[in-house]
C-alpha cells in the first residue's frame, strides 16, 4: 500500500500537481463550485463595510469590454447567453442582439427584448455582486487586473429585468433579494462563489441574511456554471406577461392623455400667454463618454442622471456602453 501511495505522490509532483490532487477533484476556478454553499459561506471572512472612498467604475476597467477577444462586447455576450430566440443586428457577425426573450431569474417573468432607444433598458446586465459592494469588501485591495476580471466575469453577470436591477442598485443580500423566491438560494450561492473566488468578505448582517436563505435549501451548492438553470425559476405565462404589459401601457397612455387634456380654466377675457418656462436641466452633465467613465457612471441608461442622446451612439437607450 505504501508503495502505491508513494508512486501516486511522485507522479503528482512530476507533473506539477499539488499534493492531494491525485485523490480528490477540487474546483479550479476558485468559486468553490459543487461545494455546500453554507460551508463556503462559513469560510468567508466577516468584517465591517469599508468606506466607499475612491470608488469609481473605472477602477474595474472599461465597461462591457471584449475581454475574451471574440469580437463581441461583454454586454452582448451575456444577452446571447441568457436570451432565447435571439435575432442579431445585420452585419454584426451574430454579436449585437436585436431581439430575444428573457426568462428573468429575479422576477420569474418572461420579458421580450427589443433593441432600441426606449426598449433596450427593459433588460439590463447585473453584477450579481455589485462592484460598489465589492469595492467596500476587499476589491480595493485587488490589482486593477483582478478587479477588471471581477467586473467582466460571466460568473458574476446575469441578464435581468431592468426595473429589478435598478431596485437592487449596489445592495447586498442583507438589503435586497430577488422577488422570485425560487431563485434566492441560487442567487445567494452565486454571490458566495463570487466572493470566494475574488477573496471578498461579508458583513455580519450579510452573512446572517445568506444563512437564512440557505436554511430553506440545505443541499444548495455553489453553482458550477455561468448561466441560470431555468428549472429553479418561477414561470410566468406569456398571457400573463402580455396582460401586464398591456395594463402598464394603458396606464401610461391614460396618464399622458390626462396631462395633455388638462388646461387652465378659461378666462372671461383673453389673457396674454404665460412666459415659457426654461427647460429643466439635468442634475449631472458629462461632456463625453470619457468624462462619464472617469466618474464611474457608465453605462448610463435612459432616464438616469447624465444621460444624453448625444452619448447614445446607437440610440438604444444605453449611453457610453
mmCIF file of C-alpha atoms in Angstrom:
data_model
loop_
_atom_site.group_PDB
_atom_site.id
_atom_site.type_symbol
_atom_site.label_atom_id
_atom_site.label_comp_id
_atom_site.label_asym_id
_atom_site.label_seq_id
_atom_site.Cartn_x
_atom_site.Cartn_y
_atom_site.Cartn_z
ATOM 1 C CA UNK A 1 0.000 0.000 0.000
ATOM 2 C CA UNK A 2 2.796 2.413 0.884
ATOM 3 C CA UNK A 3 4.441 1.709 -2.467
ATOM 4 C CA UNK A 4 1.242 2.630 -4.337
ATOM 5 C CA UNK A 5 0.785 5.861 -2.371
ATOM 6 C CA UNK A 6 4.428 6.799 -2.892
ATOM 7 C CA UNK A 7 4.025 6.192 -6.615
ATOM 8 C CA UNK A 8 0.943 8.427 -6.825
ATOM 9 C CA UNK A 9 2.674 11.163 -4.854
ATOM 10 C CA UNK A 10 5.736 11.001 -7.088
ATOM 11 C CA UNK A 11 3.543 11.155 -10.207
ATOM 12 C CA UNK A 12 1.720 14.202 -8.865
ATOM 13 C CA UNK A 13 4.928 16.043 -8.147
ATOM 14 C CA UNK A 14 6.396 15.061 -11.505
ATOM 15 C CA UNK A 15 3.576 16.753 -13.478
ATOM 16 C CA UNK A 16 3.390 19.740 -11.174
ATOM 17 C CA UNK A 17 0.101 18.963 -9.407
ATOM 18 C CA UNK A 18 -0.373 19.920 -5.758
ATOM 19 C CA UNK A 19 -0.155 17.112 -3.266
ATOM 20 C CA UNK A 20 -3.599 15.551 -2.780
ATOM 21 C CA UNK A 21 -4.906 16.246 -6.301
ATOM 22 C CA UNK A 22 -4.411 12.580 -7.167
ATOM 23 C CA UNK A 23 -7.050 11.668 -4.603
ATOM 24 C CA UNK A 24 -9.776 14.295 -4.985
ATOM 25 C CA UNK A 25 -11.193 16.556 -7.691
ATOM 26 C CA UNK A 26 -11.234 20.129 -6.417
ATOM 27 C CA UNK A 27 -12.723 23.179 -8.180
ATOM 28 C CA UNK A 28 -10.071 25.044 -10.114
ATOM 29 C CA UNK A 29 -11.969 28.288 -10.758
ATOM 30 C CA UNK A 30 -11.778 29.464 -7.143
ATOM 31 C CA UNK A 31 -15.554 29.668 -6.635
ATOM 32 C CA UNK A 32 -15.876 26.551 -4.538
ATOM 33 C CA UNK A 33 -18.254 25.185 -7.188
ATOM 34 C CA UNK A 34 -20.018 21.976 -6.227
ATOM 35 C CA UNK A 35 -19.301 22.521 -2.540
ATOM 36 C CA UNK A 36 -22.020 23.209 0.030
ATOM 37 C CA UNK A 37 -22.868 26.912 -0.177
ATOM 38 C CA UNK A 38 -23.172 27.026 3.614
ATOM 39 C CA UNK A 39 -19.676 25.620 4.032
ATOM 40 C CA UNK A 40 -18.176 28.114 1.588
ATOM 41 C CA UNK A 41 -20.078 30.934 3.315
ATOM 42 C CA UNK A 42 -18.542 29.916 6.638
ATOM 43 C CA UNK A 43 -15.096 30.131 5.041
ATOM 44 C CA UNK A 44 -15.554 33.791 4.077
ATOM 45 C CA UNK A 45 -14.065 36.468 6.307
ATOM 46 C CA UNK A 46 -16.583 38.542 8.260
ATOM 47 C CA UNK A 47 -15.729 42.242 8.563
ATOM 48 C CA UNK A 48 -17.390 45.617 8.579
ATOM 49 C CA UNK A 49 -18.036 47.525 5.370
ATOM 50 C CA UNK A 50 -15.060 49.695 4.365
ATOM 51 C CA UNK A 51 -15.588 53.317 3.252
ATOM 52 C CA UNK A 52 -16.648 53.862 -0.356
ATOM 53 C CA UNK A 53 -13.898 56.469 -0.701
ATOM 54 C CA UNK A 54 -12.138 56.312 -4.056
ATOM 55 C CA UNK A 55 -14.726 54.126 -5.764
ATOM 56 C CA UNK A 56 -15.139 54.698 -9.491
ATOM 57 C CA UNK A 57 -16.471 52.393 -12.156
ATOM 58 C CA UNK A 58 -13.174 52.851 -13.992
ATOM 59 C CA UNK A 59 -11.405 51.130 -11.081
ATOM 60 C CA UNK A 60 -12.849 47.939 -12.581
ATOM 61 C CA UNK A 61 -11.734 48.567 -16.148
ATOM 62 C CA UNK A 62 -13.675 49.585 -19.228
ATOM 63 C CA UNK A 63 -17.391 48.820 -19.092
ATOM 64 C CA UNK A 64 -18.522 45.989 -21.371
ATOM 65 C CA UNK A 65 -15.108 45.426 -22.906
ATOM 66 C CA UNK A 66 -14.407 42.486 -25.199
ATOM 67 C CA UNK A 67 -12.343 40.705 -22.557
ATOM 68 C CA UNK A 68 -12.421 37.302 -24.251
ATOM 69 C CA UNK A 69 -11.405 38.823 -27.613
ATOM 70 C CA UNK A 70 -14.181 37.094 -29.520
ATOM 71 C CA UNK A 71 -15.099 40.276 -31.401
ATOM 72 C CA UNK A 72 -18.218 40.911 -29.295
ATOM 73 C CA UNK A 73 -18.564 43.163 -26.236
ATOM 74 C CA UNK A 74 -19.424 41.631 -22.886
ATOM 75 C CA UNK A 75 -22.964 43.057 -22.748
ATOM 76 C CA UNK A 76 -23.944 41.312 -25.966
ATOM 77 C CA UNK A 77 -22.095 38.159 -24.937
ATOM 78 C CA UNK A 78 -24.360 37.893 -21.881
ATOM 79 C CA UNK A 79 -27.511 38.737 -23.867
ATOM 80 C CA UNK A 80 -26.584 35.995 -26.330
ATOM 81 C CA UNK A 81 -26.069 33.575 -23.444
ATOM 82 C CA UNK A 82 -29.186 34.337 -21.386
ATOM 83 C CA UNK A 83 -31.839 35.134 -24.012
ATOM 84 C CA UNK A 84 -33.691 32.637 -26.180
ATOM 85 C CA UNK A 85 -34.977 33.100 -29.725
ATOM 86 C CA UNK A 86 -32.167 35.599 -30.334
ATOM 87 C CA UNK A 87 -32.080 37.621 -33.546
ATOM 88 C CA UNK A 88 -28.997 39.659 -34.379
ATOM 89 C CA UNK A 89 -28.418 43.024 -35.947
ATOM 90 C CA UNK A 90 -27.358 42.661 -39.558
ATOM 91 C CA UNK A 91 -23.629 42.614 -40.295
ATOM 92 C CA UNK A 92 -22.523 42.269 -36.668
ATOM 93 C CA UNK A 93 -21.260 38.672 -37.041
ATOM 94 C CA UNK A 94 -24.006 37.347 -34.744
ATOM 95 C CA UNK A 95 -22.906 39.680 -31.945
ATOM 96 C CA UNK A 96 -25.332 42.587 -31.418
ATOM 97 C CA UNK A 97 -28.645 41.226 -30.148
ATOM 98 C CA UNK A 98 -31.589 42.814 -31.925
ATOM 99 C CA UNK A 99 -34.351 40.902 -30.156
ATOM 100 C CA UNK A 100 -34.997 37.876 -27.999
ATOM 101 C CA UNK A 101 -36.800 36.619 -24.915
ATOM 102 C CA UNK A 102 -35.529 36.573 -21.342
ATOM 103 C CA UNK A 103 -36.896 34.430 -18.565
ATOM 104 C CA UNK A 104 -35.882 36.826 -15.813
ATOM 105 C CA UNK A 105 -34.436 34.993 -12.805
ATOM 106 C CA UNK A 106 -35.067 37.925 -10.462
ATOM 107 C CA UNK A 107 -38.839 38.186 -11.050
ATOM 108 C CA UNK A 108 -39.656 34.899 -12.768
ATOM 109 C CA UNK A 109 -41.300 36.800 -15.629
ATOM 110 C CA UNK A 110 -40.790 36.417 -19.359
ATOM 111 C CA UNK A 111 -39.605 39.630 -20.998
ATOM 112 C CA UNK A 112 -39.492 40.359 -24.702
ATOM 113 C CA UNK A 113 -36.298 42.226 -25.511
ATOM 114 C CA UNK A 114 -36.059 44.597 -28.444
ATOM 115 C CA UNK A 115 -33.017 46.754 -29.022
ATOM 116 C CA UNK A 116 -33.974 50.422 -29.239
ATOM 117 C CA UNK A 117 -33.719 53.794 -27.582
ATOM 118 C CA UNK A 118 -36.850 53.253 -25.485
ATOM 119 C CA UNK A 119 -36.790 49.469 -25.193
ATOM 120 C CA UNK A 120 -33.241 48.261 -24.503
ATOM 121 C CA UNK A 121 -33.427 49.170 -20.815
ATOM 122 C CA UNK A 122 -36.119 46.519 -20.248
ATOM 123 C CA UNK A 123 -33.240 44.027 -19.968
ATOM 124 C CA UNK A 124 -30.041 45.027 -18.198
ATOM 125 C CA UNK A 125 -26.859 43.182 -17.235
ATOM 126 C CA UNK A 126 -26.455 42.933 -13.486
ATOM 127 C CA UNK A 127 -23.317 42.284 -11.466
ATOM 128 C CA UNK A 128 -24.504 39.613 -9.027
ATOM 129 C CA UNK A 129 -22.009 41.033 -6.543
ATOM 130 C CA UNK A 130 -22.296 44.766 -7.196
ATOM 131 C CA UNK A 131 -18.996 46.486 -7.939
ATOM 132 C CA UNK A 132 -19.557 49.140 -5.279
ATOM 133 C CA UNK A 133 -20.277 46.416 -2.726
ATOM 134 C CA UNK A 134 -17.159 44.553 -3.835
ATOM 135 C CA UNK A 135 -15.081 47.738 -3.508
ATOM 136 C CA UNK A 136 -16.163 48.128 0.115
ATOM 137 C CA UNK A 137 -15.471 44.485 0.917
ATOM 138 C CA UNK A 138 -11.962 43.870 -0.306
ATOM 139 C CA UNK A 139 -11.808 44.717 -4.021
ATOM 140 C CA UNK A 140 -9.936 47.957 -3.410
ATOM 141 C CA UNK A 141 -7.018 45.796 -2.280
ATOM 142 C CA UNK A 142 -7.038 43.797 -5.510
ATOM 143 C CA UNK A 143 -4.901 44.659 -8.521
ATOM 144 C CA UNK A 144 -6.547 46.546 -11.378
ATOM 145 C CA UNK A 145 -6.228 43.420 -13.498
ATOM 146 C CA UNK A 146 -8.055 41.361 -10.893
ATOM 147 C CA UNK A 147 -10.812 43.976 -10.483
ATOM 148 C CA UNK A 148 -11.284 44.052 -14.265
ATOM 149 C CA UNK A 149 -11.657 40.279 -14.204
ATOM 150 C CA UNK A 150 -14.285 40.558 -11.472
ATOM 151 C CA UNK A 151 -16.314 43.138 -13.405
ATOM 152 C CA UNK A 152 -16.267 41.097 -16.612
ATOM 153 C CA UNK A 153 -16.512 37.577 -15.216
ATOM 154 C CA UNK A 154 -19.548 35.844 -16.817
ATOM 155 C CA UNK A 155 -19.981 34.026 -13.498
ATOM 156 C CA UNK A 156 -20.815 37.404 -11.920
ATOM 157 C CA UNK A 157 -23.076 38.642 -14.741
ATOM 158 C CA UNK A 158 -26.765 37.960 -15.406
ATOM 159 C CA UNK A 159 -29.289 39.443 -17.839
ATOM 160 C CA UNK A 160 -32.229 40.576 -15.710
ATOM 161 C CA UNK A 161 -35.283 42.820 -15.708
ATOM 162 C CA UNK A 162 -34.176 46.449 -15.807
ATOM 163 C CA UNK A 163 -36.503 47.597 -13.040
ATOM 164 C CA UNK A 164 -35.341 44.839 -10.708
ATOM 165 C CA UNK A 165 -31.723 45.760 -11.423
ATOM 166 C CA UNK A 166 -32.409 49.409 -10.592
ATOM 167 C CA UNK A 167 -34.118 48.456 -7.326
ATOM 168 C CA UNK A 168 -31.194 46.275 -6.314
ATOM 169 C CA UNK A 169 -28.656 49.029 -7.071
ATOM 170 C CA UNK A 170 -25.485 48.123 -5.121
ATOM 171 C CA UNK A 171 -27.274 46.249 -2.350
ATOM 172 C CA UNK A 172 -26.047 43.023 -0.782
ATOM 173 C CA UNK A 173 -28.119 40.079 0.463
ATOM 174 C CA UNK A 174 -28.909 41.942 3.681
ATOM 175 C CA UNK A 175 -30.648 44.770 1.809
ATOM 176 C CA UNK A 176 -32.035 43.138 -1.360
ATOM 177 C CA UNK A 177 -33.134 39.709 -2.569
ATOM 178 C CA UNK A 178 -34.928 38.719 -5.791
ATOM 179 C CA UNK A 179 -38.726 38.791 -5.576
ATOM 180 C CA UNK A 180 -38.645 35.349 -7.231
ATOM 181 C CA UNK A 181 -38.248 33.239 -4.091
ATOM 182 C CA UNK A 182 -37.487 30.180 -6.214
ATOM 183 C CA UNK A 183 -34.206 31.776 -7.288
ATOM 184 C CA UNK A 184 -32.987 33.120 -3.951
ATOM 185 C CA UNK A 185 -30.960 30.056 -2.982
ATOM 186 C CA UNK A 186 -29.085 30.001 -6.282
ATOM 187 C CA UNK A 187 -28.644 33.794 -6.195
ATOM 188 C CA UNK A 188 -27.106 33.773 -2.712
ATOM 189 C CA UNK A 189 -24.954 30.739 -3.577
ATOM 190 C CA UNK A 190 -23.598 32.529 -6.649
ATOM 191 C CA UNK A 191 -22.754 35.623 -4.570
ATOM 192 C CA UNK A 192 -20.879 33.357 -2.173
ATOM 193 C CA UNK A 193 -18.995 31.786 -5.087
ATOM 194 C CA UNK A 194 -18.004 35.201 -6.473
ATOM 195 C CA UNK A 195 -16.819 36.433 -3.087
ATOM 196 C CA UNK A 196 -14.831 33.249 -2.518
ATOM 197 C CA UNK A 197 -13.214 33.484 -5.951
ATOM 198 C CA UNK A 198 -12.103 37.103 -5.502
ATOM 199 C CA UNK A 199 -11.289 36.958 -1.768
ATOM 200 C CA UNK A 200 -14.052 39.374 -0.761
ATOM 201 C CA UNK A 201 -15.543 39.430 2.700
ATOM 202 C CA UNK A 202 -19.117 39.663 4.011
ATOM 203 C CA UNK A 203 -20.601 41.760 6.786
ATOM 204 C CA UNK A 204 -22.252 40.061 9.753
ATOM 205 C CA UNK A 205 -25.708 41.207 8.594
ATOM 206 C CA UNK A 206 -24.996 39.925 5.091
ATOM 207 C CA UNK A 207 -23.843 36.523 6.364
ATOM 208 C CA UNK A 208 -26.928 36.169 8.527
ATOM 209 C CA UNK A 209 -29.190 37.024 5.585
ATOM 210 C CA UNK A 210 -27.415 34.488 3.361
ATOM 211 C CA UNK A 211 -27.575 31.800 6.043
ATOM 212 C CA UNK A 212 -31.298 32.411 6.493
ATOM 213 C CA UNK A 213 -31.923 31.909 2.771
ATOM 214 C CA UNK A 214 -29.777 28.767 2.674
ATOM 215 C CA UNK A 215 -31.579 27.291 5.683
ATOM 216 C CA UNK A 216 -34.513 26.626 3.344
ATOM 217 C CA UNK A 217 -32.264 24.727 0.897
ATOM 218 C CA UNK A 218 -29.563 22.946 2.949
ATOM 219 C CA UNK A 219 -28.332 20.933 -0.056
ATOM 220 C CA UNK A 220 -27.661 24.040 -2.181
ATOM 221 C CA UNK A 221 -24.161 24.031 -3.636
ATOM 222 C CA UNK A 222 -22.140 26.835 -5.176
ATOM 223 C CA UNK A 223 -23.084 26.900 -8.895
ATOM 224 C CA UNK A 224 -20.550 25.438 -11.306
ATOM 225 C CA UNK A 225 -21.936 27.130 -14.433
ATOM 226 C CA UNK A 226 -22.166 30.724 -15.628
ATOM 227 C CA UNK A 227 -25.813 30.984 -16.627
ATOM 228 C CA UNK A 228 -29.058 30.238 -14.823
ATOM 229 C CA UNK A 229 -30.808 26.898 -14.540
ATOM 230 C CA UNK A 230 -34.297 27.660 -15.775
ATOM 231 C CA UNK A 231 -35.839 24.929 -13.615
ATOM 232 C CA UNK A 232 -35.284 26.991 -10.451
ATOM 233 C CA UNK A 233 -37.281 29.966 -11.677
ATOM 234 C CA UNK A 234 -40.970 30.586 -11.152
ATOM 235 C CA UNK A 235 -42.684 30.640 -14.541
ATOM 236 C CA UNK A 236 -44.939 33.427 -15.722
ATOM 237 C CA UNK A 237 -47.078 32.519 -18.709
ATOM 238 C CA UNK A 238 -46.925 34.516 -21.907
ATOM 239 C CA UNK A 239 -50.549 35.574 -21.499
ATOM 240 C CA UNK A 240 -49.855 36.912 -18.003
ATOM 241 C CA UNK A 241 -46.845 38.870 -19.264
ATOM 242 C CA UNK A 242 -48.840 40.250 -22.205
ATOM 243 C CA UNK A 243 -51.681 41.238 -19.895
ATOM 244 C CA UNK A 244 -49.259 43.001 -17.550
ATOM 245 C CA UNK A 245 -47.570 44.823 -20.443
ATOM 246 C CA UNK A 246 -50.929 45.946 -21.839
ATOM 247 C CA UNK A 247 -52.009 47.140 -18.387
ATOM 248 C CA UNK A 248 -48.811 49.163 -17.971
ATOM 249 C CA UNK A 249 -49.133 50.635 -21.462
ATOM 250 C CA UNK A 250 -52.777 51.551 -20.843
ATOM 251 C CA UNK A 251 -51.846 53.255 -17.571
ATOM 252 C CA UNK A 252 -49.087 55.250 -19.285
ATOM 253 C CA UNK A 253 -51.402 56.270 -22.134
ATOM 254 C CA UNK A 254 -54.090 57.325 -19.656
ATOM 255 C CA UNK A 255 -51.574 59.413 -17.738
ATOM 256 C CA UNK A 256 -50.329 61.063 -20.937
ATOM 257 C CA UNK A 257 -53.897 61.773 -22.045
ATOM 258 C CA UNK A 258 -54.718 63.301 -18.683
ATOM 259 C CA UNK A 259 -51.652 65.525 -18.816
ATOM 260 C CA UNK A 260 -52.455 66.566 -22.390
ATOM 261 C CA UNK A 261 -56.114 67.378 -21.740
ATOM 262 C CA UNK A 262 -55.511 69.325 -18.552
ATOM 263 C CA UNK A 263 -55.598 73.046 -19.279
ATOM 264 C CA UNK A 264 -56.180 76.255 -17.297
ATOM 265 C CA UNK A 265 -59.818 77.220 -16.793
ATOM 266 C CA UNK A 266 -60.997 79.687 -19.493
ATOM 267 C CA UNK A 267 -60.889 83.358 -18.519
ATOM 268 C CA UNK A 268 -63.701 85.786 -19.324
ATOM 269 C CA UNK A 269 -61.304 87.853 -21.383
ATOM 270 C CA UNK A 270 -58.257 86.790 -23.400
ATOM 271 C CA UNK A 271 -55.108 86.840 -21.339
ATOM 272 C CA UNK A 272 -51.537 87.060 -22.544
ATOM 273 C CA UNK A 273 -49.827 83.693 -22.932
ATOM 274 C CA UNK A 274 -47.671 82.744 -19.958
ATOM 275 C CA UNK A 275 -43.940 83.199 -20.361
ATOM 276 C CA UNK A 276 -42.276 79.971 -21.462
ATOM 277 C CA UNK A 277 -40.631 78.067 -18.646
ATOM 278 C CA UNK A 278 -36.969 77.185 -19.035
ATOM 279 C CA UNK A 279 -36.335 73.523 -19.727
ATOM 280 C CA UNK A 280 -35.289 71.592 -16.635
ATOM 281 C CA UNK A 281 -31.582 70.975 -16.519
ATOM 282 C CA UNK A 282 -30.011 67.642 -15.790
ATOM 283 C CA UNK A 283 -28.533 67.148 -12.378
ATOM 284 C CA UNK A 284 -25.407 65.732 -13.975
ATOM 285 C CA UNK A 285 -23.707 66.661 -17.237
ATOM 286 C CA UNK A 286 -20.925 64.734 -18.910
ATOM 287 C CA UNK A 287 -19.208 66.368 -21.847
ATOM 288 C CA UNK A 288 -18.445 62.985 -23.385
ATOM 289 C CA UNK A 289 -18.250 59.275 -22.578
ATOM 290 C CA UNK A 290 -14.642 59.638 -21.473
ATOM 291 C CA UNK A 291 -15.772 62.032 -18.753
ATOM 292 C CA UNK A 292 -18.652 59.750 -17.794
ATOM 293 C CA UNK A 293 -16.333 56.752 -17.481
ATOM 294 C CA UNK A 294 -13.870 58.761 -15.414
ATOM 295 C CA UNK A 295 -16.736 59.491 -12.998
ATOM 296 C CA UNK A 296 -17.603 55.801 -12.829
ATOM 297 C CA UNK A 297 -21.110 56.430 -14.173
ATOM 298 C CA UNK A 298 -21.152 54.197 -17.238
ATOM 299 C CA UNK A 299 -23.149 52.659 -18.722
ATOM 300 C CA UNK A 300 -25.858 55.353 -18.397
ATOM 301 C CA UNK A 301 -29.418 54.176 -19.007
ATOM 302 C CA UNK A 302 -32.079 56.500 -20.385
ATOM 303 C CA UNK A 303 -33.743 58.339 -17.507
ATOM 304 C CA UNK A 304 -30.682 58.265 -15.306
ATOM 305 C CA UNK A 305 -28.786 61.472 -14.446
ATOM 306 C CA UNK A 306 -26.243 62.324 -17.122
ATOM 307 C CA UNK A 307 -27.967 60.506 -19.992
ATOM 308 C CA UNK A 308 -27.984 62.452 -23.267
ATOM 309 C CA UNK A 309 -28.909 61.214 -26.707
ATOM 310 C CA UNK A 310 -25.588 62.585 -27.986
ATOM 311 C CA UNK A 311 -23.803 59.995 -25.836
ATOM 312 C CA UNK A 312 -26.044 57.160 -27.071
ATOM 313 C CA UNK A 313 -24.482 56.428 -30.437
ATOM 314 C CA UNK A 314 -26.711 53.531 -31.439
ATOM 315 C CA UNK A 315 -29.828 55.089 -29.852
ATOM 316 C CA UNK A 316 -30.733 52.005 -27.853
ATOM 317 C CA UNK A 317 -31.315 53.781 -24.554
ATOM 318 C CA UNK A 318 -27.897 52.906 -23.151
ATOM 319 C CA UNK A 319 -25.210 55.581 -23.381
ATOM 320 C CA UNK A 320 -21.456 55.015 -23.195
ATOM 321 C CA UNK A 321 -21.733 51.216 -23.327
#
